[in-house]
Short mmCIF file of C-alpha atoms in Angstrom, two decimals:
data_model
loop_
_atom_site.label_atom_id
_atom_site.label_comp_id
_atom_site.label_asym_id
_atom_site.label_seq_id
_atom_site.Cartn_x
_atom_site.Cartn_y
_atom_site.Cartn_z
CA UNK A 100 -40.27 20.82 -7.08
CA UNK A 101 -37.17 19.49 -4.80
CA UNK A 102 -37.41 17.25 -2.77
CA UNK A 103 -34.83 16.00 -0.09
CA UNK A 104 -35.87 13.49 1.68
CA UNK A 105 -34.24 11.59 4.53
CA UNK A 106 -30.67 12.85 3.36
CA UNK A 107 -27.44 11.90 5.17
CA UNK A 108 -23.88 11.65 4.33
CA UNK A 109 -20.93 10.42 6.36
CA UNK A 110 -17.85 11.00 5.65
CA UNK A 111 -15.13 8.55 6.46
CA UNK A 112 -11.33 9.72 7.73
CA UNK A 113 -8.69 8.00 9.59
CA UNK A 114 -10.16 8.73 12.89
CA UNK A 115 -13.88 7.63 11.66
CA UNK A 116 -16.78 8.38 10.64
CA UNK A 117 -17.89 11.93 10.72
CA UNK A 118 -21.63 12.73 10.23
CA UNK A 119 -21.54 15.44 7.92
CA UNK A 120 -26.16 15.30 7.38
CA UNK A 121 -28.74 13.74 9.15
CA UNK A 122 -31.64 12.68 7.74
CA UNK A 123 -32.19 15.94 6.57
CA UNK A 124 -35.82 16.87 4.60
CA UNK A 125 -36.76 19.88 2.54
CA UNK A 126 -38.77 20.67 0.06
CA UNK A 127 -38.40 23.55 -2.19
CA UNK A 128 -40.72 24.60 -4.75
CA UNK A 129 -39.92 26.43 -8.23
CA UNK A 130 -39.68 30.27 -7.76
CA UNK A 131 -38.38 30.37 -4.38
CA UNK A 132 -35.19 31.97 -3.05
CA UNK A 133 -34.24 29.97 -0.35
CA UNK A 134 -31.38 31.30 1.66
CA UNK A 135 -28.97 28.33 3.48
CA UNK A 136 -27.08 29.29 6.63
CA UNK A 137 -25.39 27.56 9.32
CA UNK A 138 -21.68 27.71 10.69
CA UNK A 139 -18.43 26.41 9.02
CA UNK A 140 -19.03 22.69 8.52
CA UNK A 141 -22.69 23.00 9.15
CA UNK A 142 -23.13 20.82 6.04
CA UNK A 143 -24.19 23.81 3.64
CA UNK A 144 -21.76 22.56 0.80
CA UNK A 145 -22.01 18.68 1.64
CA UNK A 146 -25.99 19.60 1.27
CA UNK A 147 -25.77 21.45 -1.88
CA UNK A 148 -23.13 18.73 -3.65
CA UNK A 149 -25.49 15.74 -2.66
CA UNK A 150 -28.17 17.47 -4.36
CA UNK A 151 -25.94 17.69 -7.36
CA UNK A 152 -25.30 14.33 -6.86
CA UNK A 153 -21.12 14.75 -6.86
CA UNK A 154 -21.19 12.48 -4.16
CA UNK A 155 -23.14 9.55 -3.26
CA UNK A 156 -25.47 9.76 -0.18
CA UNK A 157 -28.27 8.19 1.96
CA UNK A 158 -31.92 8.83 1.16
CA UNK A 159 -33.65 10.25 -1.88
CA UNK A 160 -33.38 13.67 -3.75
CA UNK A 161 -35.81 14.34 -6.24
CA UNK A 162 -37.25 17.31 -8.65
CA UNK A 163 -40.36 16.36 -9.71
CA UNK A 164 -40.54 13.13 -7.80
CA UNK A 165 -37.64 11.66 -9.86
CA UNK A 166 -34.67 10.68 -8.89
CA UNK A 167 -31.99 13.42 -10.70
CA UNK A 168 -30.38 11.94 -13.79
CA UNK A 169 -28.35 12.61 -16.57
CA UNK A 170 -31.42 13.87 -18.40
CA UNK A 171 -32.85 16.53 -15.54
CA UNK A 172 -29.54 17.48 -14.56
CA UNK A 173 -29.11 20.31 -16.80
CA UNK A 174 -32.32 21.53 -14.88
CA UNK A 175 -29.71 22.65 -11.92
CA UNK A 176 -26.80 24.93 -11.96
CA UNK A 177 -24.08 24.80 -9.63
CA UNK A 178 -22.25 28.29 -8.69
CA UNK A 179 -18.99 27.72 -6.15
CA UNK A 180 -16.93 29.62 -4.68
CA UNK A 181 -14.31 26.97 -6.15
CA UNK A 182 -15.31 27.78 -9.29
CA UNK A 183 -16.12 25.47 -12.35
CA UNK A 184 -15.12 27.24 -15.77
CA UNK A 185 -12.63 26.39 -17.40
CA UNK A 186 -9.32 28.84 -16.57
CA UNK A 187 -8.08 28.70 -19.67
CA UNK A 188 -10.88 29.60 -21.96
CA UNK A 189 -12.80 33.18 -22.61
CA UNK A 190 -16.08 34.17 -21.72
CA UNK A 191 -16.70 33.58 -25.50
CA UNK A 192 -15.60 30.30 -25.83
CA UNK A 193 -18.05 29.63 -22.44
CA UNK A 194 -20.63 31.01 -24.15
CA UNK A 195 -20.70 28.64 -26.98
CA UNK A 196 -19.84 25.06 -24.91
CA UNK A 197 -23.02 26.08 -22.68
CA UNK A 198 -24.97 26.95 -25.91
CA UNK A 199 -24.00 23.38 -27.21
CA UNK A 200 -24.02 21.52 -23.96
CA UNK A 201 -27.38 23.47 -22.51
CA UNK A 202 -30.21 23.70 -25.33
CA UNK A 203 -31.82 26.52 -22.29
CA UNK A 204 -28.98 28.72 -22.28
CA UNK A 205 -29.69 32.07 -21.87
CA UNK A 206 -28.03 34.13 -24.26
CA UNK A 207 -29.08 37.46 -23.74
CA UNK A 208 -29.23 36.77 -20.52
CA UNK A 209 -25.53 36.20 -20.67
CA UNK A 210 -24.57 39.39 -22.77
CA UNK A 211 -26.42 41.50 -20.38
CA UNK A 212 -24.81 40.42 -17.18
CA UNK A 213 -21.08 40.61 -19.02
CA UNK A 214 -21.82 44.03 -20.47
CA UNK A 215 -23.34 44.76 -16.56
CA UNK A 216 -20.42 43.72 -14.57
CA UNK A 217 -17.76 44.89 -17.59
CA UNK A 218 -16.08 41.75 -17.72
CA UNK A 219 -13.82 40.95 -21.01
CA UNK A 220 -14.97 39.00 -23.05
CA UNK A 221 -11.45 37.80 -24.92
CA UNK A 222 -9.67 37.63 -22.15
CA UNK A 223 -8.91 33.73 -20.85
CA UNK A 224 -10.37 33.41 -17.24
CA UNK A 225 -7.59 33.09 -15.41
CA UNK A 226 -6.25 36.67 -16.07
CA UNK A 227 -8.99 37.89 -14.27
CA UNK A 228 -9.36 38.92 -10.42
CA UNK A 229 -11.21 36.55 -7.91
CA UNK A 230 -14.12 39.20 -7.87
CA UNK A 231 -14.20 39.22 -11.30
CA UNK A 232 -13.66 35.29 -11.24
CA UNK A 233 -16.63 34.76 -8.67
CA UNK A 234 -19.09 37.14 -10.93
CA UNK A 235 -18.84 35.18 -13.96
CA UNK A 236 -18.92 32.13 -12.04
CA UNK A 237 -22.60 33.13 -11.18
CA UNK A 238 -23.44 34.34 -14.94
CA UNK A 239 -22.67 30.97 -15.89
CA UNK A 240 -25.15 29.28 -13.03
CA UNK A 241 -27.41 31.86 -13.75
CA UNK A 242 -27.67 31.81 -17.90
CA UNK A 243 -27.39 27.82 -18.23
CA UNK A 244 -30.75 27.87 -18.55
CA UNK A 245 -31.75 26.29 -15.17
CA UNK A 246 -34.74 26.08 -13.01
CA UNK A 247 -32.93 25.56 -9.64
CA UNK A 248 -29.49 27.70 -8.94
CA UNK A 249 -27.57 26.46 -6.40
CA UNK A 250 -24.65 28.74 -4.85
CA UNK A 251 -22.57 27.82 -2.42
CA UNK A 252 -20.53 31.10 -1.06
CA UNK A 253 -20.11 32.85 -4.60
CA UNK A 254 -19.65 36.42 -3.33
CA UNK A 255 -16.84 35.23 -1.47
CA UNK A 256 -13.98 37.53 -2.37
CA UNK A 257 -16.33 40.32 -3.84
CA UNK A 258 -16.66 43.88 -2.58
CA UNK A 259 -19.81 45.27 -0.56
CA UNK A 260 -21.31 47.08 -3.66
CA UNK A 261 -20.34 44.41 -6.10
CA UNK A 262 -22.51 42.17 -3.76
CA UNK A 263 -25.20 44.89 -3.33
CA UNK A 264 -24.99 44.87 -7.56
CA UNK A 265 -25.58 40.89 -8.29
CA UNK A 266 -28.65 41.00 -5.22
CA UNK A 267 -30.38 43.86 -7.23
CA UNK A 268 -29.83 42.33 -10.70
CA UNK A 269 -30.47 38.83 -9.60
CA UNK A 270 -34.11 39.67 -8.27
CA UNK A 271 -34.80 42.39 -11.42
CA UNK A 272 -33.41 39.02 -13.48
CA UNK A 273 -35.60 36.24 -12.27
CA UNK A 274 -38.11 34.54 -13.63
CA UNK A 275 -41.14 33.05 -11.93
CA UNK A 276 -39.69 29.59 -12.42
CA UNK A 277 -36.07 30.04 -11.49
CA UNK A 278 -35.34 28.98 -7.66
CA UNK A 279 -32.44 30.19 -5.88
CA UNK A 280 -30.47 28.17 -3.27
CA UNK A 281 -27.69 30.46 -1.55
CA UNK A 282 -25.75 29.34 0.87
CA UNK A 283 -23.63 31.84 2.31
CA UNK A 284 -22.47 33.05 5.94
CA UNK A 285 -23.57 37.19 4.69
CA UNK A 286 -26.74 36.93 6.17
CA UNK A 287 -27.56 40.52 7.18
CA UNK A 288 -26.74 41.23 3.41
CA UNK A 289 -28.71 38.76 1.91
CA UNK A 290 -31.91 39.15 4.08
CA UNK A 291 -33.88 41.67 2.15
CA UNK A 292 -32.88 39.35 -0.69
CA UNK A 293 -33.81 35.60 0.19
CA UNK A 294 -37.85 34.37 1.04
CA UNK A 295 -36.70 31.70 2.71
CA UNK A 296 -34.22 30.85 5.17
CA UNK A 297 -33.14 27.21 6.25
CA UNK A 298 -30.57 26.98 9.23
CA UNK A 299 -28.13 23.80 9.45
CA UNK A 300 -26.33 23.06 12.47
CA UNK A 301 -24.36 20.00 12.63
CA UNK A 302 -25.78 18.13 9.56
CA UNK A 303 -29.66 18.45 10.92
CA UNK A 304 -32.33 21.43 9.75
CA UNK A 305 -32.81 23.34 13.00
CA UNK A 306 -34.70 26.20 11.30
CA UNK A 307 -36.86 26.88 8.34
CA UNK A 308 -38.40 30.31 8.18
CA UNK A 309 -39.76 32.80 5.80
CA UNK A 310 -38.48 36.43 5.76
CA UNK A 311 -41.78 37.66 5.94
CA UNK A 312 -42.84 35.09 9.07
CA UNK A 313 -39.68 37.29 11.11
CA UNK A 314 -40.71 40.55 9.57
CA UNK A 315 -43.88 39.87 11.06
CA UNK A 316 -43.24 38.64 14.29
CA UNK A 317 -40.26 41.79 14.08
CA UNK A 318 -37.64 39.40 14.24
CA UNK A 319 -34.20 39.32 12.27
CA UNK A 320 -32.66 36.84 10.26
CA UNK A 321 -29.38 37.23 12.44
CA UNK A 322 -31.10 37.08 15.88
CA UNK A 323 -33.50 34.04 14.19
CA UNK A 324 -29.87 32.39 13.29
CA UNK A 325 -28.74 33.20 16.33
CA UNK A 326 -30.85 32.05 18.23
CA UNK A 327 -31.90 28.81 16.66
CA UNK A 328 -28.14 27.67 16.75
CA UNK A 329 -27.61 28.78 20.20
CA UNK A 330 -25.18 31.20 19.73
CA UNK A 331 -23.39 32.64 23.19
CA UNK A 332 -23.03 35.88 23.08
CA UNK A 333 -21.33 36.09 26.33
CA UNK A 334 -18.74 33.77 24.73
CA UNK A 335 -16.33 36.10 24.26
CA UNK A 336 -16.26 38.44 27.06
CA UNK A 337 -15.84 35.62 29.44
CA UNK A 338 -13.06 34.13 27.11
CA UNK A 339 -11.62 37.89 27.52
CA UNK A 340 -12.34 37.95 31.14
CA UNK A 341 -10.63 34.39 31.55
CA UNK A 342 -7.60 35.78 29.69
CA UNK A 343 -7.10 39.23 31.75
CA UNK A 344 -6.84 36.57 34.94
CA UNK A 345 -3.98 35.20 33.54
CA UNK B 596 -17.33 14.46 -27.51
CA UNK B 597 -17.10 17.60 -26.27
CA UNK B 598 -18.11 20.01 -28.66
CA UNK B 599 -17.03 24.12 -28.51
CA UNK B 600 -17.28 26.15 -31.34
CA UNK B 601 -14.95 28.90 -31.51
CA UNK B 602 -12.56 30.91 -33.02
CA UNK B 603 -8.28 30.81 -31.43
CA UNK B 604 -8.42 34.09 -29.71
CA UNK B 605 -5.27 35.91 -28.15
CA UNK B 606 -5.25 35.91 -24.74
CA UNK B 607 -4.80 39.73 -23.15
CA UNK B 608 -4.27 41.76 -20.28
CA UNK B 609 -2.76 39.87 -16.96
CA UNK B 610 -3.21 36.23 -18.73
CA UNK B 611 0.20 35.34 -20.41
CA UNK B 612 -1.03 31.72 -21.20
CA UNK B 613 -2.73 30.44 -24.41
CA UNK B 614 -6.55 30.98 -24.61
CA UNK B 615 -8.03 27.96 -26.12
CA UNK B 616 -10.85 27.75 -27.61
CA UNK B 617 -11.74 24.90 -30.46
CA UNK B 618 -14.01 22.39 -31.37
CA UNK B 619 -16.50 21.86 -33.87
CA UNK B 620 -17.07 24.71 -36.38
CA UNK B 621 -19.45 24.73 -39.52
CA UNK B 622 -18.98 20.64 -39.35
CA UNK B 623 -15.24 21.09 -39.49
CA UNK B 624 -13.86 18.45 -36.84
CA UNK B 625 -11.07 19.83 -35.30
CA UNK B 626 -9.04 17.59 -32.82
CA UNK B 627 -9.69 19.75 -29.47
CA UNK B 628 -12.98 18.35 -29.48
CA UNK B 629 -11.20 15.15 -28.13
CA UNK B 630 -9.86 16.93 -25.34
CA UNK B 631 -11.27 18.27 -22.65
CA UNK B 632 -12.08 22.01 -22.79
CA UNK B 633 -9.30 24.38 -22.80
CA UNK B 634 -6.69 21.48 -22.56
CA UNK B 635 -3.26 21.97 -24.35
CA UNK B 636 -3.62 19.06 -26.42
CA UNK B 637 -1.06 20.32 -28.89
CA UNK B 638 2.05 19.45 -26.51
CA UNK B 639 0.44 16.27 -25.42
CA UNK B 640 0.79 15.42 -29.13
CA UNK B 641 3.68 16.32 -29.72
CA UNK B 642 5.19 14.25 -26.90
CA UNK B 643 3.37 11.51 -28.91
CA UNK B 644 4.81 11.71 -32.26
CA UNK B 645 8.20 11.87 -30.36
CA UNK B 646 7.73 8.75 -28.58
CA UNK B 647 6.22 7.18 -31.62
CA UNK B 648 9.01 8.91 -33.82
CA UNK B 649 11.75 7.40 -31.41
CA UNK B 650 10.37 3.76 -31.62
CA UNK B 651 10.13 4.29 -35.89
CA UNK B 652 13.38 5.40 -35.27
CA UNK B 653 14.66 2.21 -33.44
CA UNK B 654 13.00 -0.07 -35.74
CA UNK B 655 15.29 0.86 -38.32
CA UNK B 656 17.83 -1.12 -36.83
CA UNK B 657 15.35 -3.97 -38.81
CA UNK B 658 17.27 -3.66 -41.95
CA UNK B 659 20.70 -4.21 -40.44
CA UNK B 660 18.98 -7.16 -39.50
CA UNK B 661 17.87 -8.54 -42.51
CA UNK B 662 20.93 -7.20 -44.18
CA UNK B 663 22.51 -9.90 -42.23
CA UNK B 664 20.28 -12.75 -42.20
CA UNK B 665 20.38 -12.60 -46.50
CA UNK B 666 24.30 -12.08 -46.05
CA UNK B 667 24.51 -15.49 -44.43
CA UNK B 668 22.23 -17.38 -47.29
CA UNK B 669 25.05 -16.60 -49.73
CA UNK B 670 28.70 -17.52 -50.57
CA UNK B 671 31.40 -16.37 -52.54
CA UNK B 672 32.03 -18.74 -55.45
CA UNK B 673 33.58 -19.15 -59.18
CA UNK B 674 33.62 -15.72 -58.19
CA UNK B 675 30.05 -14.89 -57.87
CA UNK B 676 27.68 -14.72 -54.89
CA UNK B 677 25.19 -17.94 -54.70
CA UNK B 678 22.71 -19.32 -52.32
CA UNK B 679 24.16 -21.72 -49.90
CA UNK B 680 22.40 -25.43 -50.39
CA UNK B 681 19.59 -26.13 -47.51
CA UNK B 682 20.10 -22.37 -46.46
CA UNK B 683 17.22 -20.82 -44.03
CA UNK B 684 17.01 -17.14 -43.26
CA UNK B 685 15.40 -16.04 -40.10
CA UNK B 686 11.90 -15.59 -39.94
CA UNK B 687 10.35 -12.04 -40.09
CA UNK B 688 8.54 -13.08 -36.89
CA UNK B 689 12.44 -13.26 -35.22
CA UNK B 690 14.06 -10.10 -37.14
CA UNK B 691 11.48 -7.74 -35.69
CA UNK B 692 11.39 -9.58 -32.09
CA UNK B 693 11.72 -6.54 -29.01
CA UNK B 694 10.46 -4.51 -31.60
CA UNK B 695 7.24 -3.97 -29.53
CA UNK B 696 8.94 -3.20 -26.66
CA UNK B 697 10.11 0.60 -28.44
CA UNK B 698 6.26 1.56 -28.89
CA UNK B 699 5.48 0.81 -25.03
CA UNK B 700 6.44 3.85 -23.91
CA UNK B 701 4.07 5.37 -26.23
CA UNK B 702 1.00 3.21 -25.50
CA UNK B 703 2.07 3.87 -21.61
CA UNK B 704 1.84 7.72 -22.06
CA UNK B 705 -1.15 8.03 -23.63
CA UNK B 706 -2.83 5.80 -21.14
CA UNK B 707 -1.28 8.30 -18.51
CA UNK B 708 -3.20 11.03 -20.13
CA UNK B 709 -6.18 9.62 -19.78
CA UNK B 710 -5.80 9.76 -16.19
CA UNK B 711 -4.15 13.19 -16.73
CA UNK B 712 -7.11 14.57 -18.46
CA UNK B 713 -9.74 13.33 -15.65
CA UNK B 714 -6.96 15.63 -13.29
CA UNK B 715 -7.09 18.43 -15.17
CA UNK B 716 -10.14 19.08 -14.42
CA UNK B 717 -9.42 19.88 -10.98
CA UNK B 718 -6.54 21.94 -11.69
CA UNK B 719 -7.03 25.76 -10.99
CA UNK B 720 -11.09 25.48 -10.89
CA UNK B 721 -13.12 22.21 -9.70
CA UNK B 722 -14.89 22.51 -13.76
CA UNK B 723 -15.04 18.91 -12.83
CA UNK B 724 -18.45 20.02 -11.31
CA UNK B 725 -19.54 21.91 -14.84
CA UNK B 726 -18.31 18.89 -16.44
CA UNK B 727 -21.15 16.55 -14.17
CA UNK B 728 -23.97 18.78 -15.08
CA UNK B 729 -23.63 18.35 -18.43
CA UNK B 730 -26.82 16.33 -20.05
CA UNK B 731 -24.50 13.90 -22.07
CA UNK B 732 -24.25 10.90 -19.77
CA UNK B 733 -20.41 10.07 -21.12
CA UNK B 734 -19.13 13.40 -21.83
CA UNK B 735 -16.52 13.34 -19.37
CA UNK B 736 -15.47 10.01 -20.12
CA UNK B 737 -15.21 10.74 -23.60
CA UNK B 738 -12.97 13.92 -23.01
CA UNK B 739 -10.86 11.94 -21.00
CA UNK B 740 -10.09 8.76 -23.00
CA UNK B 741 -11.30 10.23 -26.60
CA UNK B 742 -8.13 12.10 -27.19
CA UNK B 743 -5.80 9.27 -26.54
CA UNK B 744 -7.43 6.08 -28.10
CA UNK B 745 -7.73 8.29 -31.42
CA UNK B 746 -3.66 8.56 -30.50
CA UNK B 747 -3.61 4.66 -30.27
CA UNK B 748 -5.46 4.18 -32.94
CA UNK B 749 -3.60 5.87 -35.45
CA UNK B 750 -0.12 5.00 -33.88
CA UNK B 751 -1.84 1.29 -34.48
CA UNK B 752 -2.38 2.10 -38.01
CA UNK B 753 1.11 4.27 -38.77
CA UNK B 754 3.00 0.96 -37.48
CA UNK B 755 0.76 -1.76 -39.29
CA UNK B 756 1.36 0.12 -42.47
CA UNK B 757 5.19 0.29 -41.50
CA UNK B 758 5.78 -3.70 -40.84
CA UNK B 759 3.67 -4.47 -43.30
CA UNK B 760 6.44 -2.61 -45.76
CA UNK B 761 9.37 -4.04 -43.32
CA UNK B 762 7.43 -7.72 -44.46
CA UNK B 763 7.52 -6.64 -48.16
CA UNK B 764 11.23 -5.55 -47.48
CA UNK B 765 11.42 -9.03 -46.29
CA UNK B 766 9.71 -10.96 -49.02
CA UNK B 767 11.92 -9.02 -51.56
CA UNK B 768 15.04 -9.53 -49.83
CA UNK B 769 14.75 -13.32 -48.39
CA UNK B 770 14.49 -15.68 -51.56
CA UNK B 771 11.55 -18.14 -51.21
CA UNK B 772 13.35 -21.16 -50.75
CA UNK B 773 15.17 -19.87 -48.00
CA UNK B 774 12.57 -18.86 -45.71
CA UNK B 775 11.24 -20.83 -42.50
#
């Protein structure tokens, strides 16, 4: 289990301190796939690297009520939209650093997804295309071996049935321990996908829902998000209408 | 130490660059393992040897030295050369003074590239954030500073070996009696 508790970060510029989480709690247990949404500089990514612990924070974060250390940390996998391979190496080369560095790497795991999404294998990473970049970016995060996968945006930059692909694979590839943590702004595409949704907004957890909770209650994730956040629809046709008085 | 097995593969298709691989192979240590992953350690070693050749280079200038501190312990006369009474060469300590100065460069890059290699991993992808995951607790320290103190090291031990033959040079050339 994962447990975030009381977790805040502030960053610090030249015009002060900007509150990027507050005291934010969540708890997320082994075979979940927990969907993270909120606006631009919600605090998905700040959220997801304090976790990883690339940046030093207030309060605790724990998986199995330890603090995260040099031993557990192969237990998470990291997938950005930044990326994190190396550009100048192959898949194969890849391959055998996580098989040396990660004693859980997935191997045929691996093999399948390459062969899946027919991505060279000899070819050095940075000859390939930013779709191409972003899906091996996610076989990595997803063969290391790990119990909890964090991704943070990875489809950005991939077409609609690329996407539709890696959603169908991902939940045919799961196992009952593996926990997903995607943070991503395509909600209506990932709904049918995620059990879980958490909502952000300005550093705090506004919302924590389960898909099935709005199926139920015949809600959607959007109009949930929506709503929760406080979105104004009428925003832009009075922006409009305040522009055609000019 | 980072540690990749694999074999050099060509790189193909759009990638022009080098594909590195490299690391540790059936027990084999092979000097990318110093390195970070996929870094092109082979120019930053080259550089080295230059620097280090340049300074070798430069110390020649040694033996004109000593040439001319044993030219000075001797004089022409009954027409043959003979050590001059109460004569004292320079010591070796003097003849190879500034020498030290030709091998900072050296030192200086490699302890750029330690700082280099920390950047590099931030260059085209953040694998900075692979790097942190990794279970070994100095990993990325040892990627970083591995490659370079091995450079030290054995610069060290190429220029201990060479004034220790500059001091034999010295011993051979400078007659006892004549030295500080």
């Amino acid at each position: 289990m994962l447990e975030i508790k009381g977790l805040g970060k502030r960053y610090y510029g030249k015009l002060g301190g900007v509150e990027a989480l507050k005291n934010v709690d969540l708890t997320l247990g082994q075979g979940e796939i927990v969907g993270l949404f909120g606006e631009n500089g919600a605090g998905k990514t700040t959220l997801l690297k304090s976790i990883l612990g690339f940046q030093s924070y207030e309060g605790k974060v724990l998986l199995d009520g330890e603090r995260i250390n040099h031993r557990s940390i192969g237990r998470l996998s990291f997938a950005t939209c930044e990326h994190s391979f190396f550009p100048n190496l192959t898949p194969i080369s890849h391959r055998e650093f996580y098989r040396l560095q990660f004693g859980t790497f997935r191997e045929k795991r691996f093999e399948a997804l390459m062969d899946f999404f027919e991505l060279p294998m000899r070819e050095a990473l940075r000859g390939y295309s930013t779709g191409q970049k972003n899906q091996f970016e996610v076989i990595l995060a997803l063969c290391q071996g790990a119990d909890y996968i964090l991704m943070d945006e990875p489809f950005a930059g991939n077409d609609i049935f690329n996407r539709e692909d890696f959603y169908k694979m991902l939940l045919g590839i799961l196992e009952p321990q593996e926990t997903i943590i995607l943070s991503t702004h395509l909600i209506e595409e990932v709904e049918k996908f995620v059990g879980r949704a958490v909502l952000l907004h300005k550093g705090r957890v506004v919302g924590d829902v389960s898909t099935l909770e709005l199926e139920e209650q015949g809600r959607t994730l959007m109009g949930y998000i929506k709503e929760t956040c406080g979105y104004r629809p009428d925003r832009v046709s009075r922006a409009l209408e305040n522009l055609s008085d000019l | 130490m980072i540690e990749i097995n694999g074999k050099s593969l060509c790189g193909g298709g759009r990638s022009k660059q080098k594909v590195r691989t490299g690391g540790k192979q059936a027990g084999l240590w092979k000097p990318e393992t110093c390195f970070p992953p996929g870094y092109d350690y082979e120019s930053e070693r080259n550089y080295a040897v230059l620097l280090l050749g340049l300074g070798i280079g430069l110390s020649l200038q040694f033996f004109i030295s000593l040439h001319r501190s044993a030219e000075v312990l001797y004089e022409y006369r009954d027409r043959e050369w003979v050590l001059r009474e109460g004569a004292v060469a320079a010591s070796f300590g003097k003849l190879v003074t500034g020498h030290w100065g030709l091998y900072v460069p050296l030192f200086l890059f490699l302890a750029a590239m330690m700082a280099y290699h920390y950047i590099y991993y931030y260059h085209e992808t953040r694998s900075i954030y692979l790097m942190r995951r990794l279970p070994g607790r100095w990993t990325v320290l040892k990627s970083c500073v591995a490659g370079p103190l091995l450079g030290m090291g054995l610069a060290a031990m190429i220029l201990t070996s060479l004034y220790l033959m500059y001091y034999g040079m010295y011993l051979l050339v400078i007659p006892g009696e004549c030295r500080p």
